PDB file of C-alpha atoms in Angstrom:
ATOM      1  CA  ASP A 934     -52.574  -4.719 -38.831  1.00 62.00           C
ATOM      2  CA  GLY A 935     -54.380  -7.344 -40.892  1.00 70.00           C
ATOM      3  CA  GLY A 936     -57.942  -8.152 -40.044  1.00 93.00           C
ATOM      4  CA  ILE A 937     -61.607  -7.984 -40.885  1.00 96.00           C
ATOM      5  CA  THR A 938     -63.526  -4.707 -40.784  1.00 96.00           C
ATOM      6  CA  GLN A 939     -67.280  -4.664 -40.525  1.00 97.00           C
ATOM      7  CA  SER A 940     -69.303  -1.488 -40.845  1.00 95.00           C
ATOM      8  CA  PRO A 941     -71.370   0.061 -39.533  1.00 95.00           C
ATOM      9  CA  LYS A 942     -71.261  -1.179 -35.940  1.00 95.00           C
ATOM     10  CA  TYR A 943     -74.949  -0.343 -35.476  1.00 95.00           C
ATOM     11  CA  LEU A 944     -77.598  -0.126 -38.177  1.00 94.00           C
ATOM     12  CA  PHE A 945     -81.288   0.637 -38.146  1.00 91.00           C
ATOM     13  CA  ARG A 946     -83.720  -0.454 -40.812  1.00 88.00           C
ATOM     14  CA  LYS A 947     -87.139   0.845 -41.602  1.00 88.00           C
ATOM     15  CA  GLU A 948     -89.941  -1.462 -42.682  1.00 84.00           C
ATOM     16  CA  GLY A 949     -89.674  -2.400 -46.361  1.00 86.00           C
ATOM     17  CA  GLN A 950     -86.140  -1.126 -46.685  1.00 91.00           C
ATOM     18  CA  ASN A 951     -83.057  -2.978 -47.933  1.00 94.00           C
ATOM     19  CA  VAL A 952     -79.810  -2.401 -46.063  1.00 95.00           C
ATOM     20  CA  THR A 953     -76.266  -3.446 -46.870  1.00 96.00           C
ATOM     21  CA  LEU A 954     -73.655  -4.515 -44.341  1.00 97.00           C
ATOM     22  CA  SER A 955     -70.020  -4.098 -45.290  1.00 98.00           C
ATOM     23  CA  CYS A 956     -67.242  -6.623 -44.733  1.00 98.00           C
ATOM     24  CA  GLU A 957     -63.657  -6.000 -45.842  1.00 98.00           C
ATOM     25  CA  GLN A 958     -60.579  -8.122 -45.157  1.00 97.00           C
ATOM     26  CA  ASN A 959     -56.897  -7.487 -45.813  1.00 96.00           C
ATOM     27  CA  LEU A 960     -55.736 -10.986 -44.859  1.00 94.00           C
ATOM     28  CA  ASN A 961     -55.610 -12.186 -48.482  1.00 94.00           C
ATOM     29  CA  HIS A 962     -58.096 -14.943 -47.570  1.00 92.00           C
ATOM     30  CA  ASP A 963     -59.972 -16.821 -50.299  1.00 90.00           C
ATOM     31  CA  ALA A 964     -63.020 -17.814 -48.276  1.00 90.00           C
ATOM     32  CA  MET A 965     -65.484 -15.443 -46.604  1.00 93.00           C
ATOM     33  CA  TYR A 966     -68.618 -16.101 -44.547  1.00 93.00           C
ATOM     34  CA  TRP A 967     -71.645 -14.331 -43.134  1.00 96.00           C
ATOM     35  CA  TYR A 968     -73.306 -15.476 -39.890  1.00 96.00           C
ATOM     36  CA  ARG A 969     -76.321 -14.354 -37.954  1.00 97.00           C
ATOM     37  CA  GLN A 970     -76.474 -14.534 -34.156  1.00 95.00           C
ATOM     38  CA  ASP A 971     -79.650 -14.131 -32.112  1.00 94.00           C
ATOM     39  CA  PRO A 972     -79.535 -13.407 -28.367  1.00 90.00           C
ATOM     40  CA  GLY A 973     -78.278 -16.358 -26.333  1.00 86.00           C
ATOM     41  CA  GLN A 974     -77.752 -18.443 -29.435  1.00 88.00           C
ATOM     42  CA  GLY A 975     -74.826 -19.678 -31.477  1.00 89.00           C
ATOM     43  CA  LEU A 976     -73.961 -18.488 -34.969  1.00 92.00           C
ATOM     44  CA  ARG A 977     -75.923 -19.607 -38.030  1.00 93.00           C
ATOM     45  CA  LEU A 978     -74.460 -19.492 -41.527  1.00 92.00           C
ATOM     46  CA  ILE A 979     -76.206 -17.210 -44.047  1.00 95.00           C
ATOM     47  CA  TYR A 980     -73.909 -17.264 -47.076  1.00 95.00           C
ATOM     48  CA  TYR A 981     -70.331 -18.170 -47.849  1.00 92.00           C
ATOM     49  CA  SER A 982     -67.928 -17.593 -50.705  1.00 92.00           C
ATOM     50  CA  GLN A 983     -64.973 -19.808 -51.464  1.00 88.00           C
ATOM     51  CA  ILE A 984     -63.623 -17.714 -54.307  1.00 89.00           C
ATOM     52  CA  VAL A 985     -64.243 -14.430 -56.134  1.00 93.00           C
ATOM     53  CA  ASN A 986     -67.447 -14.344 -58.224  1.00 95.00           C
ATOM     54  CA  ASP A 987     -68.814 -17.437 -56.510  1.00 93.00           C
ATOM     55  CA  PHE A 988     -70.958 -17.851 -53.389  1.00 94.00           C
ATOM     56  CA  GLN A 989     -73.238 -20.452 -51.856  1.00 92.00           C
ATOM     57  CA  LYS A 990     -76.300 -20.361 -49.612  1.00 93.00           C
ATOM     58  CA  GLY A 991     -75.902 -21.355 -46.046  1.00 90.00           C
ATOM     59  CA  ASP A 992     -78.590 -22.614 -43.665  1.00 89.00           C
ATOM     60  CA  ILE A 993     -80.656 -19.409 -43.452  1.00 95.00           C
ATOM     61  CA  ALA A 994     -80.162 -17.568 -46.774  1.00 96.00           C
ATOM     62  CA  GLU A 995     -83.801 -16.543 -47.351  1.00 96.00           C
ATOM     63  CA  GLY A 996     -84.210 -12.769 -47.291  1.00 96.00           C
ATOM     64  CA  TYR A 997     -80.495 -12.108 -47.777  1.00 97.00           C
ATOM     65  CA  SER A 998     -78.235 -11.547 -50.780  1.00 97.00           C
ATOM     66  CA  VAL A 999     -74.478 -11.221 -51.258  1.00 98.00           C
ATOM     67  CA  SER A1000     -71.869 -10.439 -53.888  1.00 97.00           C
ATOM     68  CA  ARG A1001     -68.185 -11.245 -54.194  1.00 97.00           C
ATOM     69  CA  GLU A1002     -66.725  -9.034 -56.890  1.00 97.00           C
ATOM     70  CA  LYS A1003     -63.417  -8.558 -55.137  1.00 97.00           C
ATOM     71  CA  LYS A1004     -61.364 -10.890 -52.970  1.00 96.00           C
ATOM     72  CA  GLU A1005     -61.280  -8.348 -50.151  1.00 97.00           C
ATOM     73  CA  SER A1006     -64.994  -7.589 -49.987  1.00 98.00           C
ATOM     74  CA  PHE A1007     -68.155  -9.601 -49.230  1.00 98.00           C
ATOM     75  CA  PRO A1008     -71.136  -7.302 -48.612  1.00 98.00           C
ATOM     76  CA  LEU A1009     -74.417  -8.657 -47.256  1.00 98.00           C
ATOM     77  CA  THR A1010     -77.789  -7.117 -48.160  1.00 97.00           C
ATOM     78  CA  VAL A1011     -80.686  -7.679 -45.816  1.00 96.00           C
ATOM     79  CA  THR A1012     -83.748  -7.349 -48.020  1.00 94.00           C
ATOM     80  CA  SER A1013     -87.305  -6.423 -47.117  1.00 90.00           C
ATOM     81  CA  ALA A1014     -88.165 -10.106 -47.569  1.00 89.00           C
ATOM     82  CA  GLN A1015     -86.308 -10.876 -44.312  1.00 90.00           C
ATOM     83  CA  LYS A1016     -89.173 -10.440 -41.845  1.00 87.00           C
ATOM     84  CA  ASN A1017     -87.131 -10.746 -38.676  1.00 91.00           C
ATOM     85  CA  PRO A1018     -83.803  -9.057 -39.407  1.00 93.00           C
ATOM     86  CA  THR A1019     -82.997  -7.865 -35.881  1.00 94.00           C
ATOM     87  CA  ALA A1020     -79.790  -9.717 -34.959  1.00 96.00           C
ATOM     88  CA  PHE A1021     -76.036  -9.490 -34.618  1.00 97.00           C
ATOM     89  CA  TYR A1022     -74.312 -10.123 -37.975  1.00 97.00           C
ATOM     90  CA  LEU A1023     -70.789 -11.480 -38.153  1.00 97.00           C
ATOM     91  CA  CYS A1024     -68.447 -11.742 -41.101  1.00 97.00           C
ATOM     92  CA  ALA A1025     -65.503 -14.153 -41.164  1.00 94.00           C
ATOM     93  CA  SER A1026     -62.737 -15.265 -43.498  1.00 93.00           C
ATOM     94  CA  SER A1027     -60.290 -18.142 -43.755  1.00 89.00           C
ATOM     95  CA  THR A1028     -57.223 -18.978 -45.783  1.00 84.00           C
ATOM     96  CA  ASP A1029     -58.584 -21.894 -47.797  1.00 67.00           C
ATOM     97  CA  ARG A1030     -62.038 -23.082 -48.684  1.00 57.00           C
ATOM     98  CA  GLY A1031     -61.296 -26.695 -47.924  1.00 57.00           C
ATOM     99  CA  SER A1032     -58.763 -26.462 -45.169  1.00 58.00           C
ATOM    100  CA  ASN A1033     -58.968 -26.784 -41.424  1.00 72.00           C
ATOM    101  CA  GLN A1034     -57.546 -23.352 -40.914  1.00 77.00           C
ATOM    102  CA  PRO A1035     -59.367 -21.210 -38.373  1.00 85.00           C
ATOM    103  CA  GLN A1036     -61.837 -18.520 -39.311  1.00 88.00           C
ATOM    104  CA  HIS A1037     -61.101 -14.916 -38.417  1.00 92.00           C
ATOM    105  CA  PHE A1038     -64.107 -12.849 -37.392  1.00 95.00           C
ATOM    106  CA  GLY A1039     -64.950  -9.183 -37.517  1.00 96.00           C
ATOM    107  CA  ASP A1040     -66.537  -7.345 -34.580  1.00 95.00           C
ATOM    108  CA  GLY A1041     -70.024  -7.536 -36.018  1.00 96.00           C
ATOM    109  CA  THR A1042     -72.890  -5.267 -37.029  1.00 97.00           C
ATOM    110  CA  ARG A1043     -75.959  -5.027 -34.826  1.00 96.00           C
ATOM    111  CA  LEU A1044     -79.086  -4.508 -36.925  1.00 95.00           C
ATOM    112  CA  SER A1045     -82.339  -3.273 -35.436  1.00 93.00           C
ATOM    113  CA  ILE A1046     -85.770  -2.405 -36.821  1.00 87.00           C
ATOM    114  CA  LEU A1047     -87.158   1.086 -36.357  1.00 82.00           C
TER     115      LEU A1047
ATOM    116  CA  ASP B 801     -74.586 -32.719 -39.346  1.00 57.00           C
ATOM    117  CA  ALA B 802     -71.615 -33.106 -37.110  1.00 58.00           C
ATOM    118  CA  LYS B 803     -72.795 -31.781 -33.726  1.00 83.00           C
ATOM    119  CA  THR B 804     -71.237 -31.005 -30.391  1.00 90.00           C
ATOM    120  CA  THR B 805     -72.683 -30.992 -26.873  1.00 92.00           C
ATOM    121  CA  GLN B 806     -71.426 -28.608 -24.189  1.00 95.00           C
ATOM    122  CA  PRO B 807     -72.666 -27.624 -20.720  1.00 96.00           C
ATOM    123  CA  ASN B 808     -74.585 -24.365 -20.773  1.00 95.00           C
ATOM    124  CA  SER B 809     -72.482 -22.689 -18.109  1.00 97.00           C
ATOM    125  CA  MET B 810     -69.532 -23.202 -15.784  1.00 97.00           C
ATOM    126  CA  GLU B 811     -67.880 -21.211 -13.021  1.00 97.00           C
ATOM    127  CA  SER B 812     -64.274 -20.964 -11.992  1.00 96.00           C
ATOM    128  CA  ASN B 813     -62.278 -19.026  -9.432  1.00 96.00           C
ATOM    129  CA  GLU B 814     -59.631 -16.662 -10.683  1.00 96.00           C
ATOM    130  CA  GLU B 815     -56.125 -18.143 -10.944  1.00 95.00           C
ATOM    131  CA  GLU B 816     -57.473 -21.701 -10.957  1.00 96.00           C
ATOM    132  CA  PRO B 817     -57.473 -24.119 -13.927  1.00 96.00           C
ATOM    133  CA  VAL B 818     -60.665 -24.581 -15.941  1.00 97.00           C
ATOM    134  CA  HIS B 819     -61.643 -27.683 -17.863  1.00 97.00           C
ATOM    135  CA  LEU B 820     -64.365 -27.117 -20.468  1.00 97.00           C
ATOM    136  CA  PRO B 821     -65.786 -30.390 -21.830  1.00 97.00           C
ATOM    137  CA  CYS B 822     -67.244 -31.116 -25.258  1.00 96.00           C
ATOM    138  CA  ASN B 823     -68.866 -34.256 -26.620  1.00 94.00           C
ATOM    139  CA  HIS B 824     -68.803 -34.962 -30.362  1.00 91.00           C
ATOM    140  CA  SER B 825     -69.778 -38.592 -30.787  1.00 88.00           C
ATOM    141  CA  THR B 826     -70.594 -38.200 -34.512  1.00 84.00           C
ATOM    142  CA  ILE B 827     -67.186 -36.832 -35.455  1.00 86.00           C
ATOM    143  CA  SER B 828     -65.793 -38.002 -38.797  1.00 81.00           C
ATOM    144  CA  GLY B 829     -62.360 -39.471 -39.120  1.00 79.00           C
ATOM    145  CA  THR B 830     -60.647 -36.395 -40.514  1.00 77.00           C
ATOM    146  CA  ASP B 831     -62.692 -33.606 -38.835  1.00 82.00           C
ATOM    147  CA  TYR B 832     -60.666 -31.210 -36.758  1.00 85.00           C
ATOM    148  CA  ILE B 833     -62.010 -29.996 -33.424  1.00 90.00           C
ATOM    149  CA  HIS B 834     -62.005 -26.209 -33.153  1.00 91.00           C
ATOM    150  CA  TRP B 835     -62.523 -24.002 -30.118  1.00 95.00           C
ATOM    151  CA  TYR B 836     -63.522 -20.367 -30.241  1.00 96.00           C
ATOM    152  CA  ARG B 837     -64.560 -17.929 -27.546  1.00 97.00           C
ATOM    153  CA  GLN B 838     -66.786 -14.894 -27.739  1.00 96.00           C
ATOM    154  CA  LEU B 839     -66.860 -11.849 -25.509  1.00 94.00           C
ATOM    155  CA  PRO B 840     -70.063  -9.761 -25.330  1.00 89.00           C
ATOM    156  CA  SER B 841     -70.759  -7.773 -28.479  1.00 88.00           C
ATOM    157  CA  GLN B 842     -67.643  -9.058 -30.215  1.00 92.00           C
ATOM    158  CA  GLY B 843     -66.939 -11.618 -32.890  1.00 94.00           C
ATOM    159  CA  PRO B 844     -65.684 -15.075 -31.913  1.00 94.00           C
ATOM    160  CA  GLU B 845     -61.967 -15.413 -31.320  1.00 94.00           C
ATOM    161  CA  TYR B 846     -60.033 -18.521 -32.344  1.00 93.00           C
ATOM    162  CA  VAL B 847     -58.565 -20.371 -29.373  1.00 96.00           C
ATOM    163  CA  ILE B 848     -57.156 -23.697 -30.559  1.00 95.00           C
ATOM    164  CA  HIS B 849     -57.802 -26.677 -32.814  1.00 91.00           C
ATOM    165  CA  GLY B 850     -56.617 -30.261 -33.080  1.00 90.00           C
ATOM    166  CA  LEU B 851     -57.138 -33.607 -34.785  1.00 87.00           C
ATOM    167  CA  THR B 852     -55.922 -36.486 -32.636  1.00 88.00           C
ATOM    168  CA  SER B 853     -53.062 -35.418 -30.407  1.00 87.00           C
ATOM    169  CA  ASN B 854     -53.218 -33.029 -27.511  1.00 92.00           C
ATOM    170  CA  VAL B 855     -52.380 -29.481 -28.528  1.00 94.00           C
ATOM    171  CA  ASN B 856     -50.938 -26.545 -26.648  1.00 94.00           C
ATOM    172  CA  ASN B 857     -50.655 -22.872 -27.504  1.00 93.00           C
ATOM    173  CA  ARG B 858     -50.229 -19.625 -25.596  1.00 91.00           C
ATOM    174  CA  MET B 859     -53.945 -19.387 -24.846  1.00 90.00           C
ATOM    175  CA  ALA B 860     -54.925 -22.920 -23.854  1.00 95.00           C
ATOM    176  CA  SER B 861     -54.468 -26.656 -24.162  1.00 97.00           C
ATOM    177  CA  LEU B 862     -56.726 -29.105 -25.966  1.00 97.00           C
ATOM    178  CA  ALA B 863     -57.017 -32.663 -24.717  1.00 97.00           C
ATOM    179  CA  ILE B 864     -58.624 -35.055 -27.185  1.00 95.00           C
ATOM    180  CA  ALA B 865     -59.958 -38.465 -26.124  1.00 95.00           C
ATOM    181  CA  GLU B 866     -58.407 -41.492 -27.760  1.00 93.00           C
ATOM    182  CA  ASP B 867     -61.669 -42.357 -29.536  1.00 93.00           C
ATOM    183  CA  ARG B 868     -62.061 -38.655 -30.502  1.00 92.00           C
ATOM    184  CA  LYS B 869     -65.660 -38.603 -29.263  1.00 93.00           C
ATOM    185  CA  SER B 870     -64.913 -35.939 -26.686  1.00 94.00           C
ATOM    186  CA  SER B 871     -62.417 -33.217 -25.963  1.00 96.00           C
ATOM    187  CA  THR B 872     -61.557 -30.789 -23.195  1.00 97.00           C
ATOM    188  CA  LEU B 873     -60.338 -27.233 -23.438  1.00 97.00           C
ATOM    189  CA  ILE B 874     -58.000 -26.408 -20.583  1.00 97.00           C
ATOM    190  CA  LEU B 875     -57.335 -22.865 -19.392  1.00 97.00           C
ATOM    191  CA  HIS B 876     -54.403 -23.264 -17.035  1.00 94.00           C
ATOM    192  CA  ARG B 877     -55.026 -20.173 -14.906  1.00 95.00           C
ATOM    193  CA  ALA B 878     -58.341 -18.471 -15.403  1.00 95.00           C
ATOM    194  CA  THR B 879     -58.401 -14.673 -15.357  1.00 96.00           C
ATOM    195  CA  LEU B 880     -61.327 -12.292 -15.381  1.00 96.00           C
ATOM    196  CA  ARG B 881     -60.613 -11.658 -19.075  1.00 94.00           C
ATOM    197  CA  ASP B 882     -61.343 -15.331 -19.803  1.00 96.00           C
ATOM    198  CA  ALA B 883     -65.028 -14.861 -18.968  1.00 97.00           C
ATOM    199  CA  ALA B 884     -66.729 -15.562 -22.288  1.00 97.00           C
ATOM    200  CA  VAL B 885     -68.862 -18.066 -24.211  1.00 96.00           C
ATOM    201  CA  TYR B 886     -66.709 -20.944 -25.415  1.00 97.00           C
ATOM    202  CA  TYR B 887     -67.720 -22.843 -28.545  1.00 96.00           C
ATOM    203  CA  CYS B 888     -66.534 -26.310 -29.491  1.00 94.00           C
ATOM    204  CA  ILE B 889     -67.035 -26.774 -33.236  1.00 90.00           C
ATOM    205  CA  LEU B 890     -66.590 -29.458 -35.846  1.00 86.00           C
ATOM    206  CA  ARG B 891     -66.276 -28.753 -39.530  1.00 73.00           C
ATOM    207  CA  ASP B 892     -69.334 -30.072 -41.329  1.00 62.00           C
ATOM    208  CA  ARG B 893     -68.532 -32.020 -44.478  1.00 55.00           C
ATOM    209  CA  THR B 894     -71.845 -33.845 -44.943  1.00 52.00           C
ATOM    210  CA  SER B 895     -73.094 -31.470 -47.599  1.00 52.00           C
ATOM    211  CA  GLY B 896     -69.867 -31.574 -49.552  1.00 52.00           C
ATOM    212  CA  THR B 897     -68.916 -28.093 -48.402  1.00 57.00           C
ATOM    213  CA  TYR B 898     -66.795 -26.885 -45.559  1.00 63.00           C
ATOM    214  CA  LYS B 899     -68.553 -24.955 -42.868  1.00 71.00           C
ATOM    215  CA  TYR B 900     -68.775 -24.779 -39.105  1.00 79.00           C
ATOM    216  CA  ILE B 901     -71.840 -25.663 -37.044  1.00 77.00           C
ATOM    217  CA  PHE B 902     -71.975 -23.505 -33.940  1.00 83.00           C
ATOM    218  CA  GLY B 903     -73.933 -24.719 -30.903  1.00 82.00           C
ATOM    219  CA  THR B 904     -74.925 -22.531 -27.962  1.00 84.00           C
ATOM    220  CA  GLY B 905     -71.543 -22.945 -26.256  1.00 94.00           C
ATOM    221  CA  THR B 906     -70.530 -22.825 -22.589  1.00 97.00           C
ATOM    222  CA  ARG B 907     -70.747 -19.544 -20.728  1.00 97.00           C
ATOM    223  CA  LEU B 908     -67.737 -19.348 -18.406  1.00 97.00           C
ATOM    224  CA  LYS B 909     -67.955 -17.153 -15.331  1.00 97.00           C
ATOM    225  CA  VAL B 910     -64.708 -16.319 -13.543  1.00 97.00           C
ATOM    226  CA  LEU B 911     -65.052 -15.318  -9.916  1.00 96.00           C
ATOM    227  CA  ALA B 912     -62.581 -12.877  -8.390  1.00 92.00           C
TER     228      ALA B 912
END
């Protein structure tokens, strides 16, 4: 079945360490997104990509980096500069960067600090 | 930013209809209204979206006010599996890009 796969489901980071969260989609979608969700809160946009080899900062991009080398993949790196990385991270995709088509979400990665 | 306002929580009895309200007084003329729901420890799930007319699908109905400043998501017969956080979202075009602004949503409790 088509969908979005995020891995790992749970991730632990040590102080000063960079970690990378994987997001793969087989929906042939152009646009992909990364969100952060803190307990009891809504989602906040970190980065988004409307097309391969292009991406834009969202509302809370500091301490994060992304790449979009392939249409299917949009990995997110949480760097050591992100001082409060503990959160639930969600990846999403949609058919068109400018359309009103719905976003499809993965099941998330929960990141914690050791 | 195009924002929405929803009640923090609502309760419903199983098998009864549920009406989840959303206010969006700053909506732009061509912004669609999207609804998603999120179960614990899962990603949000698309429910329905609309522009001006009422919309129906297998999951729910969306009633949009004539002035488009509010809308209501209608679950016709709530089940225990409908217990989730429901988000009403507008697409934000103010920055020239297309992204969603999520609020804190409405937590729906369904009582057996």
